[in-house]
Short mmCIF file of C-alpha atoms and ligand atoms in Angstrom, two decimals:
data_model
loop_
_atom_site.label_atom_id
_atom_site.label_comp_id
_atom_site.label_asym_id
_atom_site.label_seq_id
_atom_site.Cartn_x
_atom_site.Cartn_y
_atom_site.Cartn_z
CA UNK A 1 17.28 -19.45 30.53
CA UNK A 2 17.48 -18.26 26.74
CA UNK A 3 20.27 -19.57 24.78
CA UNK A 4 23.70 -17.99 25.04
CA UNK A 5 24.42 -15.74 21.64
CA UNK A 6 27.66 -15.27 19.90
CA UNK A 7 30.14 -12.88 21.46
CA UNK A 8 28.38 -9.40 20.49
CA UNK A 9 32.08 -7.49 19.69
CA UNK A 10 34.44 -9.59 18.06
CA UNK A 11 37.07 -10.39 20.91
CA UNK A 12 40.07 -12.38 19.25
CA UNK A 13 38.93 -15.88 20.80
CA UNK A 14 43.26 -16.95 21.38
CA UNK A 15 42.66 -16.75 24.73
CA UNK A 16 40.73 -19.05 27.35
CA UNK A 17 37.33 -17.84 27.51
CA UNK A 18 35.75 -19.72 31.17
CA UNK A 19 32.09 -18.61 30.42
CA UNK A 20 29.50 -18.82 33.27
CA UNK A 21 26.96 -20.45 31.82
CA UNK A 22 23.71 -18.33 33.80
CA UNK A 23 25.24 -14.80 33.79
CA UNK A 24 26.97 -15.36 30.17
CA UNK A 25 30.05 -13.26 31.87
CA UNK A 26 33.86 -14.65 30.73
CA UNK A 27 36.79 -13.27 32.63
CA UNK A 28 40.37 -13.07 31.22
CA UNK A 29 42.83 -11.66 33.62
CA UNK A 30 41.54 -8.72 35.20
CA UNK A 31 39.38 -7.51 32.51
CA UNK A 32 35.96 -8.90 31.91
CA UNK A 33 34.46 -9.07 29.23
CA UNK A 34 30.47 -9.22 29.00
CA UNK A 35 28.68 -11.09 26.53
CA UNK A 36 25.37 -9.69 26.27
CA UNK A 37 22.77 -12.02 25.50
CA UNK A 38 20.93 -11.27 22.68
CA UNK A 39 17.12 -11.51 23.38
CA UNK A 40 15.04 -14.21 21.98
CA UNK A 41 13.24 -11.66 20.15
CA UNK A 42 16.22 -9.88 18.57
CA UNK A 43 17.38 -12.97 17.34
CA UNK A 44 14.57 -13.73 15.93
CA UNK A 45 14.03 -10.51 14.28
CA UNK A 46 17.59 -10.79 12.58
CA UNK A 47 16.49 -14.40 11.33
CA UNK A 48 13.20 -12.86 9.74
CA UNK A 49 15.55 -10.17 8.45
CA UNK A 50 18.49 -12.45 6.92
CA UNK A 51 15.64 -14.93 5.12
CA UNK A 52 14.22 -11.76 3.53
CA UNK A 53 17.27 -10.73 2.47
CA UNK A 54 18.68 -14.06 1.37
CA UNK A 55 16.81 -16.18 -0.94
CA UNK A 56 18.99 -19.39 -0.49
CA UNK A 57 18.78 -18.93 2.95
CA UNK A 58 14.61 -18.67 2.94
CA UNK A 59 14.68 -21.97 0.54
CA UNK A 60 16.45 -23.76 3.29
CA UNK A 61 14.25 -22.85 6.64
CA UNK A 62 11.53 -24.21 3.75
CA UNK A 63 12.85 -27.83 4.21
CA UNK A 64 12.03 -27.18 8.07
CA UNK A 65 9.55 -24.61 8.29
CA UNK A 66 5.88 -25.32 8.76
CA UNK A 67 3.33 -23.63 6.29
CA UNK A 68 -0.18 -22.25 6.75
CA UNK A 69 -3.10 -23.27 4.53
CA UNK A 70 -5.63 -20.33 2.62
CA UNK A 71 -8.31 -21.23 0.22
CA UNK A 72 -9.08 -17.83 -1.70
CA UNK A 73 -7.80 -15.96 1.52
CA UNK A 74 -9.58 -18.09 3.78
CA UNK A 75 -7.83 -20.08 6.41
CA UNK A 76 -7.62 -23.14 6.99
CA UNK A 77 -8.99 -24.01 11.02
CA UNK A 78 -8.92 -27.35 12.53
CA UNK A 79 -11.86 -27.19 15.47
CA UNK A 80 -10.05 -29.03 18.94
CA UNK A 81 -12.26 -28.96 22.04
CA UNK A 82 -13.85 -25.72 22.44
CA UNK A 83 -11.21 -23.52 20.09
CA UNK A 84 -10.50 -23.08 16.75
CA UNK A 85 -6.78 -23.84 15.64
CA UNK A 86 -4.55 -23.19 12.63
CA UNK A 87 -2.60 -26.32 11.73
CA UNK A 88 0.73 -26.52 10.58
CA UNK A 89 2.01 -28.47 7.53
CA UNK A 90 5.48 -29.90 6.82
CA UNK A 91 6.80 -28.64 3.20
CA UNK A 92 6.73 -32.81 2.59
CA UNK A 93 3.43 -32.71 3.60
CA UNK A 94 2.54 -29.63 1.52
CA UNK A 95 4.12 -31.35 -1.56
CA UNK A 96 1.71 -34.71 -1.08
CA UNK A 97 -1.43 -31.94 -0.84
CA UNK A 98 -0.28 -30.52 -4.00
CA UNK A 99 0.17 -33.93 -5.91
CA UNK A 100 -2.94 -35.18 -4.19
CA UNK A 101 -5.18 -31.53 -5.11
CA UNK A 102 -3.35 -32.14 -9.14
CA UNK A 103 -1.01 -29.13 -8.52
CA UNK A 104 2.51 -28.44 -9.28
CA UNK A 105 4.86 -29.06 -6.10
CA UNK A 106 6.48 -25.62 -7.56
CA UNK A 107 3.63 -23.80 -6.30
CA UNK A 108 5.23 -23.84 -2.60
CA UNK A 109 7.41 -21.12 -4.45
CA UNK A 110 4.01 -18.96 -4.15
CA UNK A 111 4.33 -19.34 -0.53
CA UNK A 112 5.29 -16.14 1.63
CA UNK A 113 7.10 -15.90 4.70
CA UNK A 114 5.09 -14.66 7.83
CA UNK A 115 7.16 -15.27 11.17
CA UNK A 116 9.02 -18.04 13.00
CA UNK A 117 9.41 -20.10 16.29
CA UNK A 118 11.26 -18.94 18.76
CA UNK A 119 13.71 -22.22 17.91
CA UNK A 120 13.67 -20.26 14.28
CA UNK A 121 11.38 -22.70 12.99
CA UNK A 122 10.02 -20.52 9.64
CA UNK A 123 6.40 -20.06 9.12
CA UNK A 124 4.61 -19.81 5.59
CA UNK A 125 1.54 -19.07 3.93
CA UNK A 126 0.27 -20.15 0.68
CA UNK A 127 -2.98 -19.99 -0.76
CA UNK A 128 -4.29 -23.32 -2.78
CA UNK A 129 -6.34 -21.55 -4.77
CA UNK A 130 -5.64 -17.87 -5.71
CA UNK A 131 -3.65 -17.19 -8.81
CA UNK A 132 -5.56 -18.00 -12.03
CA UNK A 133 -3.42 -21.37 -13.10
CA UNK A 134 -4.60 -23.48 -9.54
CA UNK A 135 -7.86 -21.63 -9.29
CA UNK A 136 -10.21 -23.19 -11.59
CA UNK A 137 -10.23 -27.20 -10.49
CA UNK A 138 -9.33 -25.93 -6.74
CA UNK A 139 -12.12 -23.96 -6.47
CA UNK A 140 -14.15 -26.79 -7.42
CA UNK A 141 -11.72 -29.23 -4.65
CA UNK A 142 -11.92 -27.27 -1.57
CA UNK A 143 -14.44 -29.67 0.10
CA UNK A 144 -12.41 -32.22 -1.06
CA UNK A 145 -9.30 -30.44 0.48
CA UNK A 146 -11.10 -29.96 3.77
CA UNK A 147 -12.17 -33.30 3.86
CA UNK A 148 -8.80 -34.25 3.48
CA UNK A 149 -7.00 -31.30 5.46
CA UNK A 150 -9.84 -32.33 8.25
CA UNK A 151 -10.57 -28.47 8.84
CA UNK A 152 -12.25 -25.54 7.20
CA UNK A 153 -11.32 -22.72 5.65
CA UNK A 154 -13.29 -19.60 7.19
CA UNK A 155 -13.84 -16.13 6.37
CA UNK A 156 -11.03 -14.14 8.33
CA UNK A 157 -13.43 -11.48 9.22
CA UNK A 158 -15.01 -14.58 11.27
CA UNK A 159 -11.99 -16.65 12.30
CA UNK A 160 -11.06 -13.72 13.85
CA UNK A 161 -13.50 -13.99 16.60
CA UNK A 162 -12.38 -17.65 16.96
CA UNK A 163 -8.67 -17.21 17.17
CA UNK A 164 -6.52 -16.57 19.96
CA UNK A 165 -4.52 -12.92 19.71
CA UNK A 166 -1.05 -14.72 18.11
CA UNK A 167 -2.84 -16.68 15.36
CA UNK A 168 -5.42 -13.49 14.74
CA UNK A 169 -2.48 -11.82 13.95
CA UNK A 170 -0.33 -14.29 11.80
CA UNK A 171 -3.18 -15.31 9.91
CA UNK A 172 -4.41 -11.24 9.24
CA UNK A 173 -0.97 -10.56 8.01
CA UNK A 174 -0.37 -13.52 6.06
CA UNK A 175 -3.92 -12.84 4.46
CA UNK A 176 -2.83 -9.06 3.62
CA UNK A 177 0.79 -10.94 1.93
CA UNK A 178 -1.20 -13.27 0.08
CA UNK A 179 -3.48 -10.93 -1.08
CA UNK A 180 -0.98 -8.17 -2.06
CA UNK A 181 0.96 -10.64 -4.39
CA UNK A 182 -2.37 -11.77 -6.41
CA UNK A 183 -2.46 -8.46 -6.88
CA UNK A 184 0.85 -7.07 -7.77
CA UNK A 185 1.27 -9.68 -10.63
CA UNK A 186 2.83 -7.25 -12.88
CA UNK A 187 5.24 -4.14 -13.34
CA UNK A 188 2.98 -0.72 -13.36
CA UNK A 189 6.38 0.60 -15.35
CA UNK A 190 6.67 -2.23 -18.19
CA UNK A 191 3.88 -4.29 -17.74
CA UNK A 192 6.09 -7.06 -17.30
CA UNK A 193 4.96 -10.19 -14.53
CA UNK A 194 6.79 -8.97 -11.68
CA UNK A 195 9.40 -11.60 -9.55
CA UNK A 196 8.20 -12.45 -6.20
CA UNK A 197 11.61 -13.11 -3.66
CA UNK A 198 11.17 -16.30 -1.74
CA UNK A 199 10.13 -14.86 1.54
CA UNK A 200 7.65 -12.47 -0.08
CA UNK A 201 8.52 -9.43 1.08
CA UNK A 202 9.18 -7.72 -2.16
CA UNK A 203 8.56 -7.98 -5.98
CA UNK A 204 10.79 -6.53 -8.46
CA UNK A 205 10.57 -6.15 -12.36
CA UNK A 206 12.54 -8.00 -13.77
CA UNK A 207 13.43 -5.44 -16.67
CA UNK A 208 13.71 -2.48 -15.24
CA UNK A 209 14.70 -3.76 -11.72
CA UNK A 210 11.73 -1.46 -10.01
CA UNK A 211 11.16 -3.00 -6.06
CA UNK A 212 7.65 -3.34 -5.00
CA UNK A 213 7.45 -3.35 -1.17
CA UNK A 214 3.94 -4.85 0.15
CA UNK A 215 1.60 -1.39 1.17
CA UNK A 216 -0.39 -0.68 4.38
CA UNK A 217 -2.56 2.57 3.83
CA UNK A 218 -2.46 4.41 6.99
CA UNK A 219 -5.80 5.38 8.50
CA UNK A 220 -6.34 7.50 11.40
CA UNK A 221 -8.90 6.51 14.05
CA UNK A 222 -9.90 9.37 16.82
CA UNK A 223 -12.47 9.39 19.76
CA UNK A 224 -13.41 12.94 19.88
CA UNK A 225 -14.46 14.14 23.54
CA UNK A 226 -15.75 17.36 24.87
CA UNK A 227 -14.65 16.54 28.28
CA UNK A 228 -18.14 14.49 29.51
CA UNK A 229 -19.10 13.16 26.09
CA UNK A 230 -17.59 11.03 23.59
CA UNK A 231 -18.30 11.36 19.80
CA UNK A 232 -19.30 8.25 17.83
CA UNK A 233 -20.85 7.64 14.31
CA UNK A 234 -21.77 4.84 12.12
CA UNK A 235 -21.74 4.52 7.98
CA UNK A 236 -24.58 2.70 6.50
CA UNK A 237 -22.35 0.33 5.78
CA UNK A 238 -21.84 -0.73 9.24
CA UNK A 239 -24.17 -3.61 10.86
CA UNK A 240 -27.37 -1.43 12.73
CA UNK A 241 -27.06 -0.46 15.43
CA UNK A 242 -23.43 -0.07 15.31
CA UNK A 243 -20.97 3.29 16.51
CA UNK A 244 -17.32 3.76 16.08
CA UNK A 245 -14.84 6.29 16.36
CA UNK A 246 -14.33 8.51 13.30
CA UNK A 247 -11.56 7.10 10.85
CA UNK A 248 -10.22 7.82 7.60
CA UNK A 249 -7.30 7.48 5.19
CA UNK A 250 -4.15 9.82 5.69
CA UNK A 251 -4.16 11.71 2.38
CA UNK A 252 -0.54 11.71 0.83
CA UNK A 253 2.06 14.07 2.55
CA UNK A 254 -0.38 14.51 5.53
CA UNK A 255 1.21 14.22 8.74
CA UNK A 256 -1.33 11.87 11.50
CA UNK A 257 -1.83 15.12 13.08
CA UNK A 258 -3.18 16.76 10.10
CA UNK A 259 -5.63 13.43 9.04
CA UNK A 260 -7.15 13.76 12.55
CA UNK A 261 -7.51 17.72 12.26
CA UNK A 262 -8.85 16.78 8.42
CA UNK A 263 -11.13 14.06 8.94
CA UNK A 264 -13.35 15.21 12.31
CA UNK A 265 -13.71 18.95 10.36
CA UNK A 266 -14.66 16.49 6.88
CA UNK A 267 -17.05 13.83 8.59
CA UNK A 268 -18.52 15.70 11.73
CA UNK A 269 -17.92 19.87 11.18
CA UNK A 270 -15.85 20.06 14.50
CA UNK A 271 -12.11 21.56 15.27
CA UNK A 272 -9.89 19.54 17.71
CA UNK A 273 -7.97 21.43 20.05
CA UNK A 274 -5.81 18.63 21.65
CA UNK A 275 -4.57 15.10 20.62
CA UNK A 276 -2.82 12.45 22.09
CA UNK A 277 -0.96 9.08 20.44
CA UNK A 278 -2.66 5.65 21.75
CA UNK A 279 -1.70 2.81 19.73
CA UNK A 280 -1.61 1.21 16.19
CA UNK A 281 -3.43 -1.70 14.84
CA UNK A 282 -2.91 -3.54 11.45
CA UNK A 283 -6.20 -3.96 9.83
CA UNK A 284 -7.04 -6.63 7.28
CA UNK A 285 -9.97 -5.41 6.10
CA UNK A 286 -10.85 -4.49 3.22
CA UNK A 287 -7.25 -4.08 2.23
CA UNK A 288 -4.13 -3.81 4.14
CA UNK A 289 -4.60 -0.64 6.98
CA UNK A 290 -2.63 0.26 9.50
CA UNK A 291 -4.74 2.12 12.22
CA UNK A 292 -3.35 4.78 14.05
CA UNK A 293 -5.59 5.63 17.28
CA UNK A 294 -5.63 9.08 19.17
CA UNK A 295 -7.68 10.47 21.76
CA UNK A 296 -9.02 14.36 20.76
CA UNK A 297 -10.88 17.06 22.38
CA UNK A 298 -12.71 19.79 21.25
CA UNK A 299 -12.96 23.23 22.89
CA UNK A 300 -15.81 23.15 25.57
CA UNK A 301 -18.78 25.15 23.98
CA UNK A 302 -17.53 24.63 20.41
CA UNK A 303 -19.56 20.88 19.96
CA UNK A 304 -22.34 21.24 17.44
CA UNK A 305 -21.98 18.38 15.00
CA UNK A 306 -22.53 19.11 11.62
CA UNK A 307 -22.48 15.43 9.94
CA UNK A 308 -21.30 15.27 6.75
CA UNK A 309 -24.23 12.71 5.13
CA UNK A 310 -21.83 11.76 2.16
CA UNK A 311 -19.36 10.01 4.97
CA UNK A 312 -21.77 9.09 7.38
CA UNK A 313 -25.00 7.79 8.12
CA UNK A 314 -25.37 9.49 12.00
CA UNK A 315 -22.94 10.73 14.68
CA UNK A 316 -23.99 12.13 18.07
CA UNK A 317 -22.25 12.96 21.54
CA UNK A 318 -22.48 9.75 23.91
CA UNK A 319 -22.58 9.96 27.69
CA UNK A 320 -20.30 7.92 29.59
CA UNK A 321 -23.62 6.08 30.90
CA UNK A 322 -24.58 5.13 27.73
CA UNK A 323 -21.25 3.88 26.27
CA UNK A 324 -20.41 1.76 29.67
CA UNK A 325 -24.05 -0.39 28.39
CA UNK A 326 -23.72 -0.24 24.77
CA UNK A 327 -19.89 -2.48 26.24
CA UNK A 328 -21.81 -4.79 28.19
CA UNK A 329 -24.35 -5.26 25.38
CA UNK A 330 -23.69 -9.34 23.97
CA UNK A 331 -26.72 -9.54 22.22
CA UNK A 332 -26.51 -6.23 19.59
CA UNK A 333 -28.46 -7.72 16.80
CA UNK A 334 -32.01 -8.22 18.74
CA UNK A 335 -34.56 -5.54 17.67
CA UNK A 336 -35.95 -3.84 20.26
CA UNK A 337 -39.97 -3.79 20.36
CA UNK A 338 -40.33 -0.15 18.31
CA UNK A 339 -37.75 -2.29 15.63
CA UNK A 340 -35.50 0.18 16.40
CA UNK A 341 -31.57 -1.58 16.70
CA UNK A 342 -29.68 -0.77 20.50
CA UNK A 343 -26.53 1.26 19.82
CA UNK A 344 -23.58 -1.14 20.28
CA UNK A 345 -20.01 -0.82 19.64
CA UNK A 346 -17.13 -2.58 17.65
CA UNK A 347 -15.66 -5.73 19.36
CA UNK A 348 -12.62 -5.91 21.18
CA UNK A 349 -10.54 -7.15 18.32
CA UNK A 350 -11.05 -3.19 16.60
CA UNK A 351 -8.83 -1.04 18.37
CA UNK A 352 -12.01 1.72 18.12
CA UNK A 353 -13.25 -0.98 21.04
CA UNK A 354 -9.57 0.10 23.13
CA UNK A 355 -9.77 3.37 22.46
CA UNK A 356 -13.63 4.04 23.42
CA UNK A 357 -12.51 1.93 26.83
CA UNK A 358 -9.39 4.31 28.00
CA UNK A 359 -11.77 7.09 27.42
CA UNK A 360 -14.28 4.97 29.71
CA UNK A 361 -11.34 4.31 32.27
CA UNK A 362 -10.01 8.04 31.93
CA UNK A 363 -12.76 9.57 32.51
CA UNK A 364 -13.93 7.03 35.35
CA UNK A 365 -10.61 8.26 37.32
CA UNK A 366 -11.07 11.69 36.39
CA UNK A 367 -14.95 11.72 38.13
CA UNK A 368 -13.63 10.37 41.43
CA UNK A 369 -13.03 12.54 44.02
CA UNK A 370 -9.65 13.45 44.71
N1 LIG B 1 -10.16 -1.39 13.32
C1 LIG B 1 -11.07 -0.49 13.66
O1 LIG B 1 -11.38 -0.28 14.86
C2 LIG B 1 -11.75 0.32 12.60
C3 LIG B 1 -11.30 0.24 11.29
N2 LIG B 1 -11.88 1.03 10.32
C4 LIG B 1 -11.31 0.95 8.97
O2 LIG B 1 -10.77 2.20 8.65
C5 LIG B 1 -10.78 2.37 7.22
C6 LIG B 1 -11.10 3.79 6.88
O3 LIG B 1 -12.38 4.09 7.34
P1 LIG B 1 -13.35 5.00 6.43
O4 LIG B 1 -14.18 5.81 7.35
O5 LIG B 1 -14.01 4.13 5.44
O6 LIG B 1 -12.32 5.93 5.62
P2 LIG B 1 -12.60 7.39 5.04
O7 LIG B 1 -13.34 8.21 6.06
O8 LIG B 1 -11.30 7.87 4.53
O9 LIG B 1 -13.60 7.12 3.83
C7 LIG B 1 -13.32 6.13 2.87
C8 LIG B 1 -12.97 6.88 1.57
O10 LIG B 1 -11.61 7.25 1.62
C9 LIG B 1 -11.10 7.30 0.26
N3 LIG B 1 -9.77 6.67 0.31
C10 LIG B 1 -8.62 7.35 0.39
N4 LIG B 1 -7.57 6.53 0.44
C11 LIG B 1 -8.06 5.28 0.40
C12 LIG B 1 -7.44 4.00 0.43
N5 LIG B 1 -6.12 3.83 0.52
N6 LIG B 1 -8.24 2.91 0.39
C13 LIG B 1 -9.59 3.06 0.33
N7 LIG B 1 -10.24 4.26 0.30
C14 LIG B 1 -9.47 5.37 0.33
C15 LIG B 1 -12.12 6.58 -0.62
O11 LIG B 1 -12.79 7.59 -1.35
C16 LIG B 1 -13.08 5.96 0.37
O12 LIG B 1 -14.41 6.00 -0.10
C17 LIG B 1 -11.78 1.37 6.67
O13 LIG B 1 -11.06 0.43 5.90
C18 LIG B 1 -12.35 0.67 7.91
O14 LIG B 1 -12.44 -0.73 7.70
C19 LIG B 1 -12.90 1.90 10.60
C20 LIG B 1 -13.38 2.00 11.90
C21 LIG B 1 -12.88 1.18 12.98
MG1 LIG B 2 -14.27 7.87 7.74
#
């Protein structure tokens, strides 16, 4: 049963509250009043909220809070049976790292804030060895700081693929923290070194008192279908073999609606005649996105791609045949016998992966027979 939460409206408390302790219902005379219990996940939200806003409040869930290791935006992962965990470190036992690696204990004030326990335990992330003072000897320490840390720290574009769905997600958006602090050092105004908050979810100047707010760039991500077909495409960039959906960055003042329209007429030479929302993904790499996914259509008869070879390497029209293997496919980087690559698709952890499967499901339900 979650905890019982103060009184929501302030009731003068003169009289005899008798509160039932499962329903969280007190009764005075013959009016009731009704505490409504504050979700877990509200509360917690106004916790990450009030150690944002208060420094002196963030330095104290410090003292209890348990902090997440990077080495130059690498994560530290501790390998138990057959998965891949990040551990947790005490601030005491953050300090003795420091002292140990030759660093200041002041450099937990480099940490940022990146969720908390449900029992409002705070969770940190600092990086050993990112800004230029720590960087030079800990670059040269990190196997001695695995050794002693008895874990690694790996790529995230590879822990990802180890990591369950919570930890893949703390760990992406402490990287994207980390990483927009090293490099918001200083005041675009006044040059000045800008003032990280203790939570680090701002920066501000301290002479002219400008706020920097940590950036995601939005970037729209469609599957275009002509009703049978889906359209995918790959940049040379991507491994071989490889088709997504077709993304790109909203343009400033452009609406999501008008990136789609924009970016399939830009990248493949086609006009979308209907679009629908799916979902949003935050996406670490290179830099800080967040994805926005639709489903489009074109108008039947109007689907002659005309790909635009600056943005991409190939796009075609997939059948639903072909995509249904290309998911199955687990081995995507064996040549086939004329050297030729078999068109796969991104893994499950890229929302292109969901949306290319509702268009699977949707247009699985829409072929059976009524
Ligand atoms: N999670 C997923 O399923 C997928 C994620 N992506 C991500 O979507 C992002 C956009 O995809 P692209 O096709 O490369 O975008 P794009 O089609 O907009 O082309 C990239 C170009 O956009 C311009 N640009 C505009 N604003 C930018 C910004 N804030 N940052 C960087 N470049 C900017 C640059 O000229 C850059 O060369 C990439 O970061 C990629 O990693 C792409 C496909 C799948
Ligand atoms: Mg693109």
């Amino acid at each position: 049963m979650e905890n019982v939460y103060p009184l929501l409206n302030c009731f003068s408390l003169e009289e005899e509250l008798t509160m039932s302790l499962y329903c969280g219902i007190a009764f005075r005379r013959k009016s009731f009043w009704c505490y409504r219990l504050l979700s877990t996940y509200i509360t917690k939200t106004r916790y990450l909220f009030e150690l944002k806003e208060d420094d002196d409040a963030c330095k104290k869930a410090q003292q209890t809070g348990a902090f997440y290791l990077f080495h130059s935006l690498a994560p530290l992962l501790q390998q138990s049976e057959h998965q891949y965990l990040p551990p947790q470190h005490s601030l005491l036992e953050l300090e003795r790292l420091l002292r140990k690696f030759g660093q200041d204990t002041q450099r937990v004030e480099d940490s940022v804030l990146i969720g908390c326990s449900e029992q409002h335990e705070a969770w940190f992330a600092l990086d050993l060895c990112l800004n230029g003072s720590s960087s030079i000897n800990a670059s040269l320490q990190k196997p001695e700081m695995e050794m002693e840390l008895k874990g690694s720290f790996v790529d995230l574009r590879k822990a990802l693929f180890w990591l369950n769905v919570k930890d893949a997600s703390l760990l992406s958006t402490a990287q994207a923290l980390l990483r927009w602090h090293d490099a918001h050092q200083f005041c675009s105004r006044s040059g000045q070194p800008t003032k990280k908050n203790v939570a680090g979810s701002k920066r501000v100047c301290p002479s002219n008192k400008i706020i920097y707010y940590p950036q995601m760039a939005p970037v729209v991500i469609t599957l275009v279908s002509d009703g049978t077909r889906c359209l995918l495409a790959r940049q040379s960039s991507f491994p071989k073999g490889m088709y997504s959906a077709l993304a790109g960055f909203c343009d400033i003042g452009e609406s999501v609606e008008e990136a789609v329209r924009r970016e399939v007429a830009e990248e493949v030479g086609l006009e979308i005649e209907r679009l629908q929302y799916s979902a949003s993904q935050h996406w670490p790499f290179p830099n800080s996105s967040l994805m926005i996914a639709c489903h489009a259509t074109v108008k039947p008869g109007q689907t002659e791609i005309q790909v635009n070879f600056r943005e991409l390497e190939a796009a075609a029209w997939f059948s639903h045949d072909e995509v249904i293997t290309a998911l199955k496919r687990n081995d995507p980087h064996t040549q086939q016998q004329n050297g030729a690559f078999p068109f796969w698709l991104p893994p499950k952890l890229a929302i292109a992966n969901q949306l290319i499967k509702e268009w699977v499901e949707k247009s699985t339900c829409s072929s059976l027979p009524a």
